[in-house]
Coordinates of C-alpha atoms and ligand atoms in Angstrom, one line a residue:
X92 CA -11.5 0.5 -22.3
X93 CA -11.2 -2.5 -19.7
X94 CA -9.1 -2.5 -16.5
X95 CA -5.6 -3.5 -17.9
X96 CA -2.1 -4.3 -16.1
X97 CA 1.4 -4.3 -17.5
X98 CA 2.2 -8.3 -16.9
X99 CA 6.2 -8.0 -16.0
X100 CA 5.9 -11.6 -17.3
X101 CA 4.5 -11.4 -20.9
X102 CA 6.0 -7.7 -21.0
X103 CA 2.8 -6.2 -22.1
X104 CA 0.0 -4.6 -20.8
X105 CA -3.4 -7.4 -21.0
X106 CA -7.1 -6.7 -20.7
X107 CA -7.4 -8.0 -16.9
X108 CA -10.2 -10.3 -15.6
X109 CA -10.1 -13.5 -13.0
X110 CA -9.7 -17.0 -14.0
X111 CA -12.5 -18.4 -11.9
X112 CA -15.8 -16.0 -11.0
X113 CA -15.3 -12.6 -9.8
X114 CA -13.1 -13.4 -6.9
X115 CA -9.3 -11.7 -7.4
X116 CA -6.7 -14.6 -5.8
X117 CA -3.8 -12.3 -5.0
X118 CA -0.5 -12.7 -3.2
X119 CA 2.0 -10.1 -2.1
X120 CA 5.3 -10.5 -0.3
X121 CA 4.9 -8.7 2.9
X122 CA 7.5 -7.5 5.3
X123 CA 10.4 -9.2 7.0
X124 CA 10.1 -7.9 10.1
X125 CA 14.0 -7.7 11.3
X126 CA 13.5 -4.5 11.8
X127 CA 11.1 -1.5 10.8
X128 CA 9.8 -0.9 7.3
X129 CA 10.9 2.0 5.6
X130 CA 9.1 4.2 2.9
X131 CA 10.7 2.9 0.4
X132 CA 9.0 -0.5 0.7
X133 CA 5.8 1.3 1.8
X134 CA 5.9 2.7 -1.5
X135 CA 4.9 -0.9 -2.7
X136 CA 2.8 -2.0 0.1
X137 CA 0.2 1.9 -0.9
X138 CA 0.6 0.6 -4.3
X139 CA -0.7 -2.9 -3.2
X140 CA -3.5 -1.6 -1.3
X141 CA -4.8 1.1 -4.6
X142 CA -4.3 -2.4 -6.6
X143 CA -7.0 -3.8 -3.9
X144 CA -8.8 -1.0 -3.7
X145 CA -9.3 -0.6 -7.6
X146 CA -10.1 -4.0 -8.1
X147 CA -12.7 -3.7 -5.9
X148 CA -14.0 -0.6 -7.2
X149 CA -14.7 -2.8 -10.3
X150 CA -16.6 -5.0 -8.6
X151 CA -14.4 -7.8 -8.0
X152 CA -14.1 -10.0 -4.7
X153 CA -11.0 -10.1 -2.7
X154 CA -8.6 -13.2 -1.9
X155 CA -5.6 -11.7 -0.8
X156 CA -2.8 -13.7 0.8
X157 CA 0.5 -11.4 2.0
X158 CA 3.1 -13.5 4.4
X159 CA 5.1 -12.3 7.1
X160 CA 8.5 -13.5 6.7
X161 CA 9.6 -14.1 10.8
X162 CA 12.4 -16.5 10.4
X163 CA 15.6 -15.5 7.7
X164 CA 19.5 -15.0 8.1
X165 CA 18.9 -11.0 9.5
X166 CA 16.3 -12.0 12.0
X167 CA 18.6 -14.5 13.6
X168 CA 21.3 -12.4 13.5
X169 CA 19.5 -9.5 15.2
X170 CA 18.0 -11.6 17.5
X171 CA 21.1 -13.3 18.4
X172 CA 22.5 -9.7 19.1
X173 CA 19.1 -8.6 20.9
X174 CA 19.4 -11.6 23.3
X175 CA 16.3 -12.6 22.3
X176 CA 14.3 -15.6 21.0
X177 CA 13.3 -14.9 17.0
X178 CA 9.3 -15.4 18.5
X179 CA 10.1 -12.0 21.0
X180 CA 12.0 -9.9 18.4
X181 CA 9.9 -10.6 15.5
X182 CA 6.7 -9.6 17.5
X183 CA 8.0 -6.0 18.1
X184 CA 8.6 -5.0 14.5
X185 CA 5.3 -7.2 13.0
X186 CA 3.3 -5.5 15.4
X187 CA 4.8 -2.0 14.0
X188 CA 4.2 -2.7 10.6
X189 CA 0.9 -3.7 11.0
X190 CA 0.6 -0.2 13.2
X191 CA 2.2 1.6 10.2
X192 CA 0.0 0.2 7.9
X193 CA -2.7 0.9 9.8
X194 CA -1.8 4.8 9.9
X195 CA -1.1 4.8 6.0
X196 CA -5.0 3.6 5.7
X197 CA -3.2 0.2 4.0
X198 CA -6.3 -2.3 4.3
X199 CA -5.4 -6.1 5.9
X200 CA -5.1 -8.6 3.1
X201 CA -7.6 -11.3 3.7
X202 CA -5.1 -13.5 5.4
X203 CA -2.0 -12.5 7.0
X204 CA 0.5 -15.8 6.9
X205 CA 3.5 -15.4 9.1
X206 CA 5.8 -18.2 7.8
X207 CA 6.8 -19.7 11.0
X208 CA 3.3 -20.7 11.3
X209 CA 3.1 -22.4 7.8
X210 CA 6.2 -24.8 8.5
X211 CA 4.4 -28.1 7.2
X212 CA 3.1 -26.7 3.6
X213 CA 6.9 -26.0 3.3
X214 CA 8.1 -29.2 4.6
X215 CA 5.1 -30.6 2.1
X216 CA 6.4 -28.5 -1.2
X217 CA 9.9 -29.5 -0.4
X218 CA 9.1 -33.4 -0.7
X219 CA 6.8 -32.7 -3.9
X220 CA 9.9 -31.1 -5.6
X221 CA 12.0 -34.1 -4.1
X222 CA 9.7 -36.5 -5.7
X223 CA 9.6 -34.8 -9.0
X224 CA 14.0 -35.1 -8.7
X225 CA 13.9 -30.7 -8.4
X226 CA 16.4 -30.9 -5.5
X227 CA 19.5 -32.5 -3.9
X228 CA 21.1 -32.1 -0.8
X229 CA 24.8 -31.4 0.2
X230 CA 26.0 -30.7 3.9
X231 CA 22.4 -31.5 5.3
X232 CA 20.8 -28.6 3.3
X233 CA 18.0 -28.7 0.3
X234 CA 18.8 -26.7 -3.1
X235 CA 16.9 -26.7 -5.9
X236 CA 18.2 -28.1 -9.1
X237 CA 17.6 -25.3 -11.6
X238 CA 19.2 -27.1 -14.8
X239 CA 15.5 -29.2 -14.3
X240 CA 13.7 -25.5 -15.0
X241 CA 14.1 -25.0 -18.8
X242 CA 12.0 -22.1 -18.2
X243 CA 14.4 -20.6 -15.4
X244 CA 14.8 -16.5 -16.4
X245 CA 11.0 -16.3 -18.1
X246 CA 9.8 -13.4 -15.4
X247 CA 13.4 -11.3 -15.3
X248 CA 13.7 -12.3 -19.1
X249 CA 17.8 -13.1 -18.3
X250 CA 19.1 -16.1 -19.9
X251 CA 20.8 -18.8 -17.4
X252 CA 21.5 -21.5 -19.6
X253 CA 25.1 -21.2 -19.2
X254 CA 25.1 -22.0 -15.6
X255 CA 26.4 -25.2 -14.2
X256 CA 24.8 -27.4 -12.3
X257 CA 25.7 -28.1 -9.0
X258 CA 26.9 -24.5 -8.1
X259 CA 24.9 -23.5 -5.0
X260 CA 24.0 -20.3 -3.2
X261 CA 23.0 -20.5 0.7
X262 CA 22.2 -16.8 1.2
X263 CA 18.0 -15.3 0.5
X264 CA 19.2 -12.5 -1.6
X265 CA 21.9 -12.4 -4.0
X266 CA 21.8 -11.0 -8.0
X267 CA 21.9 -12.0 -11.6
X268 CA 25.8 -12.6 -11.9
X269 CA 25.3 -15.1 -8.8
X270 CA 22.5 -17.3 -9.9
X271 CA 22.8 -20.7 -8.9
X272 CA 20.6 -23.3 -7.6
X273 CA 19.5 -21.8 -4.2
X274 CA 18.4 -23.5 -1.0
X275 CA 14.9 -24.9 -0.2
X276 CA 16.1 -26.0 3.3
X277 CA 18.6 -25.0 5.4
X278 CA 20.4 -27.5 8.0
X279 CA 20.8 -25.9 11.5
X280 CA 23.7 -24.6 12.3
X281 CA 25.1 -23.9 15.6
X282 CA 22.6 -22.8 18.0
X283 CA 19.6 -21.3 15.2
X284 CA 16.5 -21.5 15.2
X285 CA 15.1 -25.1 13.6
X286 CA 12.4 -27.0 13.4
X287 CA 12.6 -31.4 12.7
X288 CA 11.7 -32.6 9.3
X289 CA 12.2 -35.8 7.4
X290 CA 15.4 -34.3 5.5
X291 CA 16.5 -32.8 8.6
X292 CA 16.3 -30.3 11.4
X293 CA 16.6 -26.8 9.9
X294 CA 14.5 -23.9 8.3
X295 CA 12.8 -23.1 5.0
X296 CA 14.8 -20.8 2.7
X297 CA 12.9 -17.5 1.8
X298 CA 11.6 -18.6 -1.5
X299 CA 10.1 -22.0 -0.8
X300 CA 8.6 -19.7 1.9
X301 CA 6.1 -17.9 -0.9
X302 CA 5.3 -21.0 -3.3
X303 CA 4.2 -23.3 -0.2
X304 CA 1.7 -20.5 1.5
X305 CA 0.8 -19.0 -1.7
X306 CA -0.5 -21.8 -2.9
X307 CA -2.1 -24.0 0.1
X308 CA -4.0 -20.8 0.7
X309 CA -5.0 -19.8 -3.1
X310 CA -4.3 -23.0 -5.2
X311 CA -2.0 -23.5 -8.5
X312 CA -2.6 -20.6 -10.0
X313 CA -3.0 -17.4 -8.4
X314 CA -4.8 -14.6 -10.6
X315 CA -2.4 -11.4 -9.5
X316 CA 1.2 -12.0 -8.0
X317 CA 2.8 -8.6 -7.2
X318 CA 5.6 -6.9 -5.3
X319 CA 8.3 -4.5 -5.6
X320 CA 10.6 -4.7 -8.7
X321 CA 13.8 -5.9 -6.2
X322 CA 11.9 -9.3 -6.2
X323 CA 11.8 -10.5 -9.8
X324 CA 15.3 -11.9 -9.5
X325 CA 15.4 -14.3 -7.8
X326 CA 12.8 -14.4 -5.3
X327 CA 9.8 -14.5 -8.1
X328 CA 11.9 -16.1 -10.5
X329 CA 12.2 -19.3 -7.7
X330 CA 8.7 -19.0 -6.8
X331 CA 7.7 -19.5 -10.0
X332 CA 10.5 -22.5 -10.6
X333 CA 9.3 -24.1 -7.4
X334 CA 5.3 -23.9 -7.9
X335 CA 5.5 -24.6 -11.5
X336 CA 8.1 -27.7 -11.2
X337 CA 5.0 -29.2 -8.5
X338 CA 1.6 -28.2 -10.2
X339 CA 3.5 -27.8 -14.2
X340 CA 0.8 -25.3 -14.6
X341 CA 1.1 -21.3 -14.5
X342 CA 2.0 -19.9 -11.2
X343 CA 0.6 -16.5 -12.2
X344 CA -1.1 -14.7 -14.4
X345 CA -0.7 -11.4 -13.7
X346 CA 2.7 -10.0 -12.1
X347 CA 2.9 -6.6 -10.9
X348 CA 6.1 -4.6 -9.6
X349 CA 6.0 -1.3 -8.5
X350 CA 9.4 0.3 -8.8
X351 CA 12.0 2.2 -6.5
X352 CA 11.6 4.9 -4.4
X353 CA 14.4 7.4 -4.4
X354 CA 14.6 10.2 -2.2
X355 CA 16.0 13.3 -3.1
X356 CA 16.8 12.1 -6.0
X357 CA 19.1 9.8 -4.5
X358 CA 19.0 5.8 -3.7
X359 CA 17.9 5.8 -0.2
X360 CA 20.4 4.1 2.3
X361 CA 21.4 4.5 5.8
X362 CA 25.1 5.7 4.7
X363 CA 23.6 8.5 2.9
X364 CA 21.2 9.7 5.9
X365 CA 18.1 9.6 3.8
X366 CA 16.7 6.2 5.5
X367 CA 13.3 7.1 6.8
X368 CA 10.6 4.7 8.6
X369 CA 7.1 6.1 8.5
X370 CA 8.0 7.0 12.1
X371 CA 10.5 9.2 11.2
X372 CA 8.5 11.1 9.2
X373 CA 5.4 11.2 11.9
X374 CA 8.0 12.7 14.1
X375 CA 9.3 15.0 11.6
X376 CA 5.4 16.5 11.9
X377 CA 4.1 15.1 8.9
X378 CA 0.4 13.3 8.4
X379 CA 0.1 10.5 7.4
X380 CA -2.4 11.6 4.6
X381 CA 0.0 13.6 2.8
X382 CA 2.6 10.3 2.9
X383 CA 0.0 8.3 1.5
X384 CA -1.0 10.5 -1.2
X385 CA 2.9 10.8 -2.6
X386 CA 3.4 7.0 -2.6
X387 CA 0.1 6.6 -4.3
X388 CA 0.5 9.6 -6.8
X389 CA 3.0 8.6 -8.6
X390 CA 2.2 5.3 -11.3
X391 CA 4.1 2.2 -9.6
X392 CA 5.8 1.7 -12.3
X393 CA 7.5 4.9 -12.6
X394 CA 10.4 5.2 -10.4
X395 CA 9.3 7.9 -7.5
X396 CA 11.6 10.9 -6.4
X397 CA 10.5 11.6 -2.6
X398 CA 11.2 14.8 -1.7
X399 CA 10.0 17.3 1.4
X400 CA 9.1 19.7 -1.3
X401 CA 6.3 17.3 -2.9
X402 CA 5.5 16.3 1.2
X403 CA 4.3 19.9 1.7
X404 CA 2.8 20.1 -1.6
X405 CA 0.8 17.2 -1.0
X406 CA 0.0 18.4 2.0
X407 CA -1.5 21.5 0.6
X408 CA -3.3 19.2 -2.5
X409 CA -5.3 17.7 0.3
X410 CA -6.3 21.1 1.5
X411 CA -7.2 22.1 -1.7
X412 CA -9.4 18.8 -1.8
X413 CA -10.8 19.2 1.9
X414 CA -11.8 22.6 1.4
X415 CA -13.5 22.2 -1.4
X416 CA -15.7 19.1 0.3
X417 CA -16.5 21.6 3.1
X418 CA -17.0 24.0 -0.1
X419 CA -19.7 22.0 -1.0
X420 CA -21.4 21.1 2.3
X421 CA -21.8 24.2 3.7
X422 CA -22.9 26.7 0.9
X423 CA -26.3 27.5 0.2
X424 CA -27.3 26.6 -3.1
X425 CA -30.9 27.7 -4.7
X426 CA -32.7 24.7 -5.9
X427 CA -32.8 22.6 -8.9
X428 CA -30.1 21.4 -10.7
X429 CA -27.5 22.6 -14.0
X430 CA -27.5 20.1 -16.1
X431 CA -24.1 20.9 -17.5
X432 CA -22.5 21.1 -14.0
X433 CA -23.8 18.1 -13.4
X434 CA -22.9 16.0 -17.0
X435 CA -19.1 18.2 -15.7
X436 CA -19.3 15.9 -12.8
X437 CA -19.9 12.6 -14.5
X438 CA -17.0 13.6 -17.1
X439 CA -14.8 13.9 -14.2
X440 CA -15.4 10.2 -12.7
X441 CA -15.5 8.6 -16.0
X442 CA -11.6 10.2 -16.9
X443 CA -11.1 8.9 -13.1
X444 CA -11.8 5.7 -14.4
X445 CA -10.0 6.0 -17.5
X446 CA -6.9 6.3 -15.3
X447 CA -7.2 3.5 -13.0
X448 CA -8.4 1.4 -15.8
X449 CA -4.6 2.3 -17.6
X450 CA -2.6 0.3 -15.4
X451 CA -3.3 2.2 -12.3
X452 CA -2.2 5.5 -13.4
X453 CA -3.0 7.6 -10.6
X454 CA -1.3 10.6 -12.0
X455 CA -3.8 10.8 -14.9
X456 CA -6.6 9.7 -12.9
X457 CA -5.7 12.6 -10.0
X458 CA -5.1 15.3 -13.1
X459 CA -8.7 14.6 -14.0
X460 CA -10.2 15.5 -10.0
X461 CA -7.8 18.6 -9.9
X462 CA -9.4 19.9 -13.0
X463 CA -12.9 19.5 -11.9
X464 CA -12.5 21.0 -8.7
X465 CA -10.9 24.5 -10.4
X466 CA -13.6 24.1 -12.8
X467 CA -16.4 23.5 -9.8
X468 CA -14.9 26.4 -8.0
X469 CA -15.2 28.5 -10.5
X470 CA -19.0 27.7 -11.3
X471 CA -19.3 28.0 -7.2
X472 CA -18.4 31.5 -7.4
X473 CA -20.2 32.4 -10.9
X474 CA -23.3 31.0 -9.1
X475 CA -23.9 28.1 -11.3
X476 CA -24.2 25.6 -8.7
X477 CA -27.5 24.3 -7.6
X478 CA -28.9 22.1 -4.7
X479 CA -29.0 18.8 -6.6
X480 CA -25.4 19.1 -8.4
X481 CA -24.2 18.9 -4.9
X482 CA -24.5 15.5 -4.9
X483 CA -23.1 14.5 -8.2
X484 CA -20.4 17.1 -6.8
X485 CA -20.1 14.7 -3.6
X486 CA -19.8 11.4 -5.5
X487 CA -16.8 12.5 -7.8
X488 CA -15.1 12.9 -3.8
X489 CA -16.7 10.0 -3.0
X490 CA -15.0 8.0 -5.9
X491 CA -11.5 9.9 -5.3
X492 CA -11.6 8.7 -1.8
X493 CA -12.5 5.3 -2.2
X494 CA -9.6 4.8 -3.4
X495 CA -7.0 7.6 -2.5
X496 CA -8.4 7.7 1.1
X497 CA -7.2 11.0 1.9
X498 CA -10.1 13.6 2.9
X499 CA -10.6 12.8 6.5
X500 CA -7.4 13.4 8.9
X501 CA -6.3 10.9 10.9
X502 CA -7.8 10.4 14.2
X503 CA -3.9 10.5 15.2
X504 CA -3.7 13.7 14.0
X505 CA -4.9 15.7 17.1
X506 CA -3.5 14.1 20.2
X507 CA 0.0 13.3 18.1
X508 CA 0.1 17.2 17.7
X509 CA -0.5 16.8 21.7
X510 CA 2.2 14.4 21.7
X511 CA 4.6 17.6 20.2
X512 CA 3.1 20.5 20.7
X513 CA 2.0 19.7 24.3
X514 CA -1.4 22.0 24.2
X515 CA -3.7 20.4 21.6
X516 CA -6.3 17.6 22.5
X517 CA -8.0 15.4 20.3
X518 CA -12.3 16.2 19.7
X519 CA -14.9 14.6 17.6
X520 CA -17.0 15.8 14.9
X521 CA -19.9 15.7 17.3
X522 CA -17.8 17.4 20.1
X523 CA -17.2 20.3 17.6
X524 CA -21.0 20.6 15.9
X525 CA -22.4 20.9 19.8
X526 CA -19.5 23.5 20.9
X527 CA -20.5 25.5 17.4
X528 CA -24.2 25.2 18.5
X529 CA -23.7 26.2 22.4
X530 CA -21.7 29.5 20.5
X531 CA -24.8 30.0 18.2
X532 CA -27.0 30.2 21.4
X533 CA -24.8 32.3 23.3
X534 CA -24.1 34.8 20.1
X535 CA -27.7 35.2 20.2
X536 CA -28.4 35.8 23.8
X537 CA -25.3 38.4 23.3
X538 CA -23.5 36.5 25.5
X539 CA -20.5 37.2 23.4
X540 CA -17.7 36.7 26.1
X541 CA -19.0 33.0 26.3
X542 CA -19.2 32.6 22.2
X543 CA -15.3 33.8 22.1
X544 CA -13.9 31.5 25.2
X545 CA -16.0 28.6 23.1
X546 CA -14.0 30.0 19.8
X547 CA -11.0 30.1 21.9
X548 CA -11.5 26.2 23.0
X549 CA -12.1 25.3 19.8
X550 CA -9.3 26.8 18.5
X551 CA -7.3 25.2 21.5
X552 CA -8.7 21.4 20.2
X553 CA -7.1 22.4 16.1
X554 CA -10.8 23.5 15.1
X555 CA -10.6 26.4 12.8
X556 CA -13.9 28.3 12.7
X557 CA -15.5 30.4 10.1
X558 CA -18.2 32.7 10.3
X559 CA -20.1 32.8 7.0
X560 CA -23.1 34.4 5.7
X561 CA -24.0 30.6 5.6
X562 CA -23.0 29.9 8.5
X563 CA -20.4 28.6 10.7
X564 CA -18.1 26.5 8.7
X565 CA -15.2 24.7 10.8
X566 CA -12.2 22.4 9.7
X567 CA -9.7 20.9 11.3
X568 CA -6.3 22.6 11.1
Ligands
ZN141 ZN1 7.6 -13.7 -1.5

């Protein structure tokens, strides 16, 4: 079976492939950076980066576009109550997603387009849609006329015809029961933020925002659009007005939303005290590994219950996962190879693929490695294994962590339990195989006071060592 999506547009799920060569033109709505990202929308941003990730797994090239949204009605405000300029404040929190991101192993999109920076395509799309008669203006601001849309509604699949013209909504984000036609351009008000234009001296609204840098950087029609399910009405739904009223051809093909995150089984919101940053749970004395793999196990579009139960259990899933790679690289194996050990491993990367291929459906595709490592561990201790099936062994990881990204710890890991457990020190690999070797030397020279204070270091630095009849195996703790 091909790689197939569920289109939130066509409401089915379509055979996927690119309209022009093998090249992927994506765009995703990044952060507004007001203030830091919580898990919840991290939930969408892991699922953006498996999307990537899998895409390229089947061979395709990468364009991906993501913006950073540095000028809206919360950054001013915050600013304004920081005492800062909207440059200073949004620098802090960009800056800590991109850190964030960087922890959670999310790969960069190709470009990275903060929106303050991308002022003229706006300025650009804004007298296209003028031209075309899309917009009017009232008190010095740009809306757009959504009475000239017939199509207005096609992505959320809600019928507006009954609204009347003229009725206009200033704010980014507002619902169904309040759509109106919405603001291209805002005029400055007061003391804000606001940069000169032909219609005016003001600031894009968020939606224009999208269209303009979406498509100056990918052209009229973009192969994959995606975000989380909060943006189909209206901030998709006015993309897809605006860029389709200036090119009349598709915006998208493919749109993708990954759905809520609920923790706890509750909606996650600061009243409640269940709002959590990535941060928080770093502090907490969780990996990052572990977070990754709960935002990624679950299908995106299957809402996802975060709880500290399925933290810890993820947490021991990797374990599971790690020690069987060590498993593998340290045991002695006689040579040759069992052909049906190895035709197990193939199995398990082609019902891998199956998964993905499904409209990303990491649960299946996970279900399939979990089997085949109790199945591998098994034939490990019934002595079926041989030298050569350790390889088709290491490619099933392999595959798994191509995409997953799981099975090494973080580098952060070691000097963040520094940071609070004040005794532990990060070491490297290398660090670790020469300490082992030094202990081997002095084990055999008897000098067995120096082997223990080595054991005892390591130990120390989060090394776990294991004397085998193989061996010494170590992992980090
Ligand atoms: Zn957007």
């Amino acid at each position: 079976m091909p790689l197939r999506f569920y289109n939130t547009l066509t409401q089915e799920l379509e055979v996927f492939h690119p309209l022009h060569d093998n090249t992927v033109r994506m765009y995703t709505c990044g952060p507004t950076v007001y203030n830091f990202v919580h898990i919840g929308n991290f939930r969408t941003f892991t699922f953006q980066d498996i999307l990537r990730r899998w895409l390229r797994y089947r061979g395709y090239q990468l364009d991906h576009v993501m913006n950073v949204t540095d000028v809206d009605d919360k950054i001013i405000v915050n600013a304004a109550k920081a005492k800062k300029s909207i440059e200073d404040y949004t620098a802090v929190f960009t800056k800590a997603f991109f850190d964030d991101a960087a922890r959670l192993r999310l790969e960069p999109p190709e470009h990275v387009a903060p929106a303050t920076k991308h002022i003229g395509v706006m300025v650009k799309a804004i007298e296209e849609l003028a031209s075309k008669g899309c917009t009017y203006t009232s008190e010095g601001s740009m809306y757009f006329r959504i009475a000239t849309f017939p199509e207005y509604g096609k992505l959320s699949h809600n019928d507006f015809s009954g609204i009347r013209s003229g009725a206009r909504v200033d704010v980014d984000e507002y619902d169904k029961a309040d759509a109106r036609d919405f603001v291209l351009w805002k005029a400055q008000k007061d003391n804000e933020p606001a940069w000169d234009t032909p219609f005016g001296s003001g600031r894009p609204g968020w939606h224009i925002e999208c269209s303009a840098m979406a498509m100056s950087y990918l052209g009229e029609t973009l192969d994959i659009h995606a975000g989380g399910v909060d943006l189909i009405f209206p901030h998709h739904e006015n993309e897809i007005a605006q860029s389709e009223s200036i090119s009349g051809k598709p915006f998208a093909r493919y749109w993708l939303h990954a759905e809520h995150l609920h923790i706890e089984s509750q909606k996650m919101s600061k009243s409640l005290g269940n709002f959590y940053t990535l941060r928080d749970l770093l502090e907490m004395g969780y990996q990052p590994e572990p977070i990754r793999y709960l935002l990624a196990s679950v299908p995106y579009r299957k809402k996802l219950n975060f709880t500290f139960e399925g933290l810890k259990a993820a947490t021991k899933t990797i374990e599971r996962l790690r020690d069987f790679e060590l498993r593998l690289t340290t045991t002695k194996l006689p040579t040759g190879t069992n052909e049906a050990v190895s035709e197990r491993s193939h199995q398990a990367i082609r019902e891998f693929e199956a998964g993905m291929d499904d409209d990303l459906n990491t649960a299946e595709a996970l279900a399939a490695i979990f089997e085949y490592v109790r199945a591998m561990n098994t034939a490990l201790d019934e002595n079926q294994f041989r030298e050569e099936n350790r390889w088709d062994a290491a490619r099933v990881l392999e595959v798994l962590d191509s995409v997953f990204d799981i099975l090494k710890p973080s580098e952060q890991t070691a000097s963040q339990n520094g940071a609070s457990g004040g005794r532990q020190v990060a070491i490297s690999d290398s660090e670790v195989e020469a300490y082992i070797e030094e202990r081997v030397q002095a084990k055999k020279s008897r000098n067995f006071a120096r082997a223990d204070e080595i054991r005892a270091v390591l130990q120390e630095k989060v090394v776990l060592l294991e004397d085998t009849k193989d061996g010494v195996r170590w992992k980090r703790k």
